[in-house]
Amino acid sequence: MQVLYVGYGVGGPMANLARYSGAGFVGINNNTYRIERARHHARDVGSRCRFMHGDYMRIPEGDDCYDAAFAIKSMPRAPDKAGASREALRVLRPGACFLGYEWCVTDDLDPENAEHQLIRNGIMVGNALPEIASMPEICDALHAAGFELPEASDRAPESDPGMPWYRALQGRDFTLSSIPRTPFGRALTNLTLRVGERPRLFPEGSRAVSTLLNVAADALVEGGRSGMFTPVFFFLARKPSRSDD
Ligand SMILES: C[S@@+](CC[C@H](N)C(=O)[O-])C[C@H]1O[C@@H](n2cnc3c(N)ncnc32)[C@H](O)[C@@H]1O
């Protein structure tokens, strides 16, 4: 199979899928730094992974050439979600699937609730998102592009209540990797960056970025706890088969 990864980041999921399957993968991304990192992560499966520099709104490939496609957290960034979906549909073979996980606001978001607006803004600013789509908006975009949508659901409520998706961001676990997220860890990181920025041990602005990421982490935790946000809205879309198939 030839599989397209729409808007890969540093290529982790693509490299893992290549390791555990016999498929060939092509990723499209418009960010040069990420392409370099992705090549590095996939060096052991490089012969089955191709990294394309390009815009997923205009995929530089012919029609009907991929057996499957997937996207993880990349559609919310598309200026025109139906247009991005149409491009994915165009390059897929008839009957092929397009699968995705997206960050979305849920029906629990109350637009009149000031706290909800603060949480939503914190997630957007801290993650450089121009907006966060609702689940129906993603479904509408896929339908408008011409996809069938056999499956679309928020997977967050299905997770173990004792291990919610935002738990790692809370800094409550007694593990080494949790320390930077505790109040003590955050204060130490802040101090280290403040001291280290002066002699240029760290690039100027490191502390500001760290502070911003903490805002994002807190907003994500609150978004998860209130149920107004999900990072795992799952969809399985299918390009209709040709009537003569
Ligand atoms: C939030 S990241 C998600 C990355 C990855 N899918 C993951 O789960 O880690 C969104 C990615 O989409 C890429 N991207 C955004 N707009 C794009 C576009 N128009 N064309 C290609 N890539 C794009 C960004 O460079 C970024 O790497």
Coordinates of C-alpha atoms and ligand atoms in Angstrom, one line a residue:
M1 CA 0.0 0.0 0.0
Q2 CA 1.0 3.6 -0.6
V3 CA -0.2 5.8 2.3
L4 CA -0.2 9.6 2.5
Y5 CA 0.3 11.4 5.8
V6 CA -1.3 14.8 5.6
G7 CA 0.6 17.4 7.7
Y8 CA 3.1 15.3 9.5
G9 CA 5.1 16.8 12.4
V10 CA 8.5 15.3 13.2
G11 CA 7.3 12.0 11.6
G12 CA 6.9 9.8 14.7
P13 CA 3.6 8.1 13.7
M14 CA 4.8 7.6 10.1
A15 CA 8.0 6.0 11.1
N16 CA 6.2 3.7 13.6
L17 CA 3.6 2.7 11.1
A18 CA 6.3 1.9 8.5
R19 CA 8.1 -0.2 11.1
Y20 CA 5.0 -2.2 12.0
S21 CA 3.5 -2.6 8.5
G22 CA 4.8 -3.4 5.0
A23 CA 3.3 -0.2 3.6
G24 CA 5.1 2.7 1.9
F25 CA 4.5 6.2 3.3
V26 CA 4.6 9.7 1.8
G27 CA 4.3 12.6 4.2
I28 CA 3.6 16.2 3.2
N29 CA 4.6 19.2 5.3
N30 CA 5.4 22.8 4.6
N31 CA 8.0 23.3 7.3
T32 CA 11.6 22.6 6.5
Y33 CA 12.8 22.1 10.1
R34 CA 10.2 19.4 10.7
I35 CA 11.1 17.6 7.4
E36 CA 14.7 17.3 8.6
R37 CA 13.6 16.0 12.0
A38 CA 11.2 13.5 10.4
R39 CA 14.0 12.1 8.1
H40 CA 16.1 11.6 11.2
H41 CA 13.4 9.7 13.1
A42 CA 12.7 7.5 10.2
R43 CA 16.3 6.7 9.2
D44 CA 15.9 2.9 9.8
V45 CA 12.8 2.8 7.6
G46 CA 13.9 5.5 5.2
S47 CA 13.5 3.4 2.1
R48 CA 9.7 3.2 2.7
C49 CA 9.2 6.8 3.9
R50 CA 9.3 9.8 1.5
F51 CA 9.1 13.3 2.9
M52 CA 7.5 15.8 0.6
H53 CA 7.9 19.6 1.1
G54 CA 4.6 21.1 0.0
D55 CA 1.2 22.5 0.9
Y56 CA -1.6 20.0 1.6
M57 CA -4.0 22.5 0.1
R58 CA -2.3 21.7 -3.3
I59 CA -0.8 18.2 -3.1
P60 CA 1.7 17.9 -5.9
E61 CA 0.5 14.4 -6.9
G62 CA -1.8 13.1 -9.6
D63 CA -5.4 11.9 -9.0
D64 CA -6.3 8.5 -7.5
C65 CA -2.7 7.5 -6.5
Y66 CA -2.9 6.6 -2.8
D67 CA -4.4 3.5 -1.1
A68 CA -5.0 5.3 2.2
A69 CA -4.4 8.6 3.9
F70 CA -4.3 9.9 7.4
A71 CA -4.0 13.2 9.3
I72 CA -3.3 13.9 13.0
K73 CA -4.0 17.3 14.4
S74 CA -3.5 19.0 11.0
M75 CA -6.9 19.9 9.7
P76 CA -7.6 22.6 12.3
R77 CA -4.8 24.5 10.7
A78 CA -6.2 24.5 7.3
P79 CA -7.6 27.8 6.2
D80 CA -10.3 26.0 4.2
K81 CA -11.1 22.6 5.7
A82 CA -13.4 21.5 2.9
G83 CA -10.6 22.4 0.4
A84 CA -8.0 20.4 2.4
S85 CA -10.4 17.4 2.5
R86 CA -11.1 17.7 -1.3
E87 CA -7.3 17.5 -1.9
A88 CA -7.1 14.3 0.2
L89 CA -10.1 12.9 -1.7
R90 CA -8.6 13.7 -5.1
V91 CA -5.3 11.8 -4.5
L92 CA -7.0 8.8 -3.0
R93 CA -8.1 5.8 -5.1
P94 CA -11.9 5.2 -5.2
G95 CA -12.9 3.2 -2.2
A96 CA -9.8 4.2 -0.2
C97 CA -10.0 5.5 3.4
F98 CA -8.9 8.8 5.0
L99 CA -8.5 8.5 8.8
G100 CA -7.8 11.2 11.3
Y101 CA -7.6 12.4 14.9
E102 CA -8.3 16.0 15.5
W103 CA -8.4 18.5 18.3
C104 CA -11.9 19.8 18.6
V105 CA -14.2 21.7 20.9
T106 CA -17.2 19.6 22.0
D107 CA -20.9 20.3 22.6
D108 CA -20.0 21.0 26.3
L109 CA -18.4 24.3 25.3
D110 CA -20.7 27.1 26.4
P111 CA -20.0 30.2 24.3
E112 CA -21.6 32.4 27.0
N113 CA -19.3 31.0 29.7
A114 CA -16.3 33.3 30.3
E115 CA -14.2 30.5 31.8
H116 CA -14.8 28.3 28.8
Q117 CA -13.6 31.2 26.6
L118 CA -10.5 31.6 28.7
I119 CA -9.7 27.9 28.4
R120 CA -10.3 27.9 24.6
N121 CA -8.1 31.0 24.2
G122 CA -5.4 29.4 26.3
I123 CA -5.4 26.3 24.1
M124 CA -5.3 28.4 20.9
V125 CA -2.6 30.8 22.0
G126 CA -0.4 28.2 23.7
N127 CA -0.6 25.9 20.7
A128 CA -0.5 28.6 17.9
L129 CA -3.9 27.6 16.6
P130 CA -5.9 30.2 14.7
E131 CA -9.1 28.4 15.8
I132 CA -10.4 25.1 17.2
A133 CA -13.0 23.5 15.0
S134 CA -16.1 21.8 16.4
M135 CA -16.7 18.1 15.6
P136 CA -19.6 18.9 13.2
E137 CA -17.4 21.4 11.3
I138 CA -14.9 18.6 10.6
C139 CA -17.7 16.2 9.5
D140 CA -19.3 18.9 7.3
A141 CA -15.9 19.6 5.6
L142 CA -15.4 15.9 4.9
H143 CA -19.0 15.5 3.5
A144 CA -18.7 18.7 1.5
A145 CA -15.5 17.3 -0.1
G146 CA -17.4 14.2 -1.2
F147 CA -16.3 11.7 1.5
E148 CA -18.6 9.0 3.0
L149 CA -18.2 9.1 6.8
P150 CA -18.8 5.6 8.2
E151 CA -17.2 6.5 11.6
A152 CA -16.8 9.8 13.5
S153 CA -16.7 10.0 17.3
D154 CA -15.0 11.6 20.2
R155 CA -12.7 8.9 21.7
A156 CA -11.9 10.8 24.9
P157 CA -14.9 9.6 26.9
E158 CA -13.9 6.0 26.2
S159 CA -10.5 6.4 28.0
D160 CA -9.9 5.0 31.5
P161 CA -11.3 7.6 33.9
G162 CA -8.3 6.9 36.2
M163 CA -5.9 7.8 33.4
P164 CA -7.4 10.7 31.4
W165 CA -5.5 11.9 28.3
Y166 CA -4.4 15.2 30.2
R167 CA -3.0 13.4 33.2
A168 CA 0.6 13.7 32.0
L169 CA 0.2 17.5 31.8
Q170 CA -0.9 17.7 35.4
G171 CA 2.4 16.9 36.9
R172 CA 0.9 14.7 39.6
D173 CA 2.7 11.4 38.9
F174 CA 5.7 10.4 40.9
T175 CA 7.9 9.9 37.9
L176 CA 11.1 11.6 36.7
S177 CA 9.4 12.9 33.6
S178 CA 6.6 14.4 35.6
I179 CA 8.9 16.6 37.7
P180 CA 9.1 19.5 35.1
R181 CA 5.3 19.8 35.2
T182 CA 5.1 20.2 39.0
P183 CA 5.0 23.7 40.4
F184 CA 8.5 23.1 41.7
G185 CA 9.7 21.9 38.3
R186 CA 8.1 24.8 36.6
A187 CA 9.7 27.3 39.0
L188 CA 13.1 25.7 38.5
T189 CA 12.8 25.7 34.7
N190 CA 11.8 29.3 34.8
L191 CA 14.7 30.3 37.0
T192 CA 17.2 28.3 34.9
L193 CA 16.0 29.9 31.7
R194 CA 16.1 33.4 33.2
V195 CA 19.6 32.9 34.5
G196 CA 20.8 31.1 31.3
E197 CA 19.3 33.6 28.8
R198 CA 21.6 36.5 30.0
P199 CA 24.9 34.8 29.0
R200 CA 23.1 33.4 26.0
L201 CA 23.3 29.8 27.2
F202 CA 19.7 29.6 25.9
P203 CA 18.3 31.7 23.1
E204 CA 16.5 34.9 24.0
G205 CA 12.8 34.2 24.5
S206 CA 13.2 30.7 25.9
R207 CA 11.6 31.7 29.2
A208 CA 8.7 33.3 27.4
V209 CA 8.1 30.2 25.3
S210 CA 8.3 28.0 28.5
T211 CA 5.7 30.3 30.1
L212 CA 3.4 30.1 27.1
L213 CA 3.7 26.3 27.0
N214 CA 2.6 26.2 30.7
V215 CA -0.4 28.3 29.8
A216 CA -1.2 25.8 27.1
A217 CA -0.7 22.8 29.4
D218 CA -3.0 24.3 32.1
A219 CA -5.7 25.2 29.5
L220 CA -5.5 21.7 28.0
V221 CA -6.0 20.2 31.4
E222 CA -9.0 22.4 32.1
G223 CA -10.4 21.8 28.7
G224 CA -10.1 18.0 29.3
R225 CA -11.6 18.2 32.8
S226 CA -14.5 20.3 31.8
G227 CA -15.1 18.1 28.8
M228 CA -15.3 21.1 26.4
F229 CA -12.3 20.0 24.5
T230 CA -11.1 16.7 23.0
P231 CA -7.7 16.0 21.4
V232 CA -9.0 12.7 20.0
F233 CA -12.0 13.3 17.7
F234 CA -11.6 10.3 15.4
F235 CA -12.9 10.0 11.9
L236 CA -12.8 7.3 9.3
A237 CA -13.9 8.7 5.9
R238 CA -14.1 6.8 2.6
K239 CA -13.8 8.0 -1.0
P240 CA -16.9 6.6 -2.8
S241 CA -16.2 3.7 -5.1
R242 CA -16.9 4.3 -8.8
S243 CA -20.3 3.0 -9.7
D244 CA -18.8 0.5 -12.2
D245 CA -16.4 -1.0 -9.5
Ligands
LIG1 C1 0.0 20.3 15.1 S1 1.1 19.7 13.9 C2 0.7 18.0 13.9 C3 1.9 17.2 13.4 C4 1.7 15.7 13.5 N1 0.6 15.3 12.6 C5 1.5 15.2 14.9 O1 0.5 14.6 15.2 O2 2.5 15.4 15.7 C6 0.5 20.3 12.3 C7 1.5 20.0 11.2 O3 0.9 20.4 9.9 C8 1.8 21.1 9.2 N2 1.1 22.0 8.3 C9 0.3 23.0 8.6 N3 -0.3 23.5 7.5 C10 0.2 22.8 6.4 C11 0.0 22.9 5.0 N4 -0.8 23.9 4.5 N5 0.6 22.1 4.2 C12 1.4 21.1 4.8 N6 1.7 21.0 6.1 C13 1.1 21.8 6.9 C14 2.7 21.9 10.1 O4 4.0 22.2 9.6 C15 2.7 20.9 11.3 O5 3.9 20.1 11.2

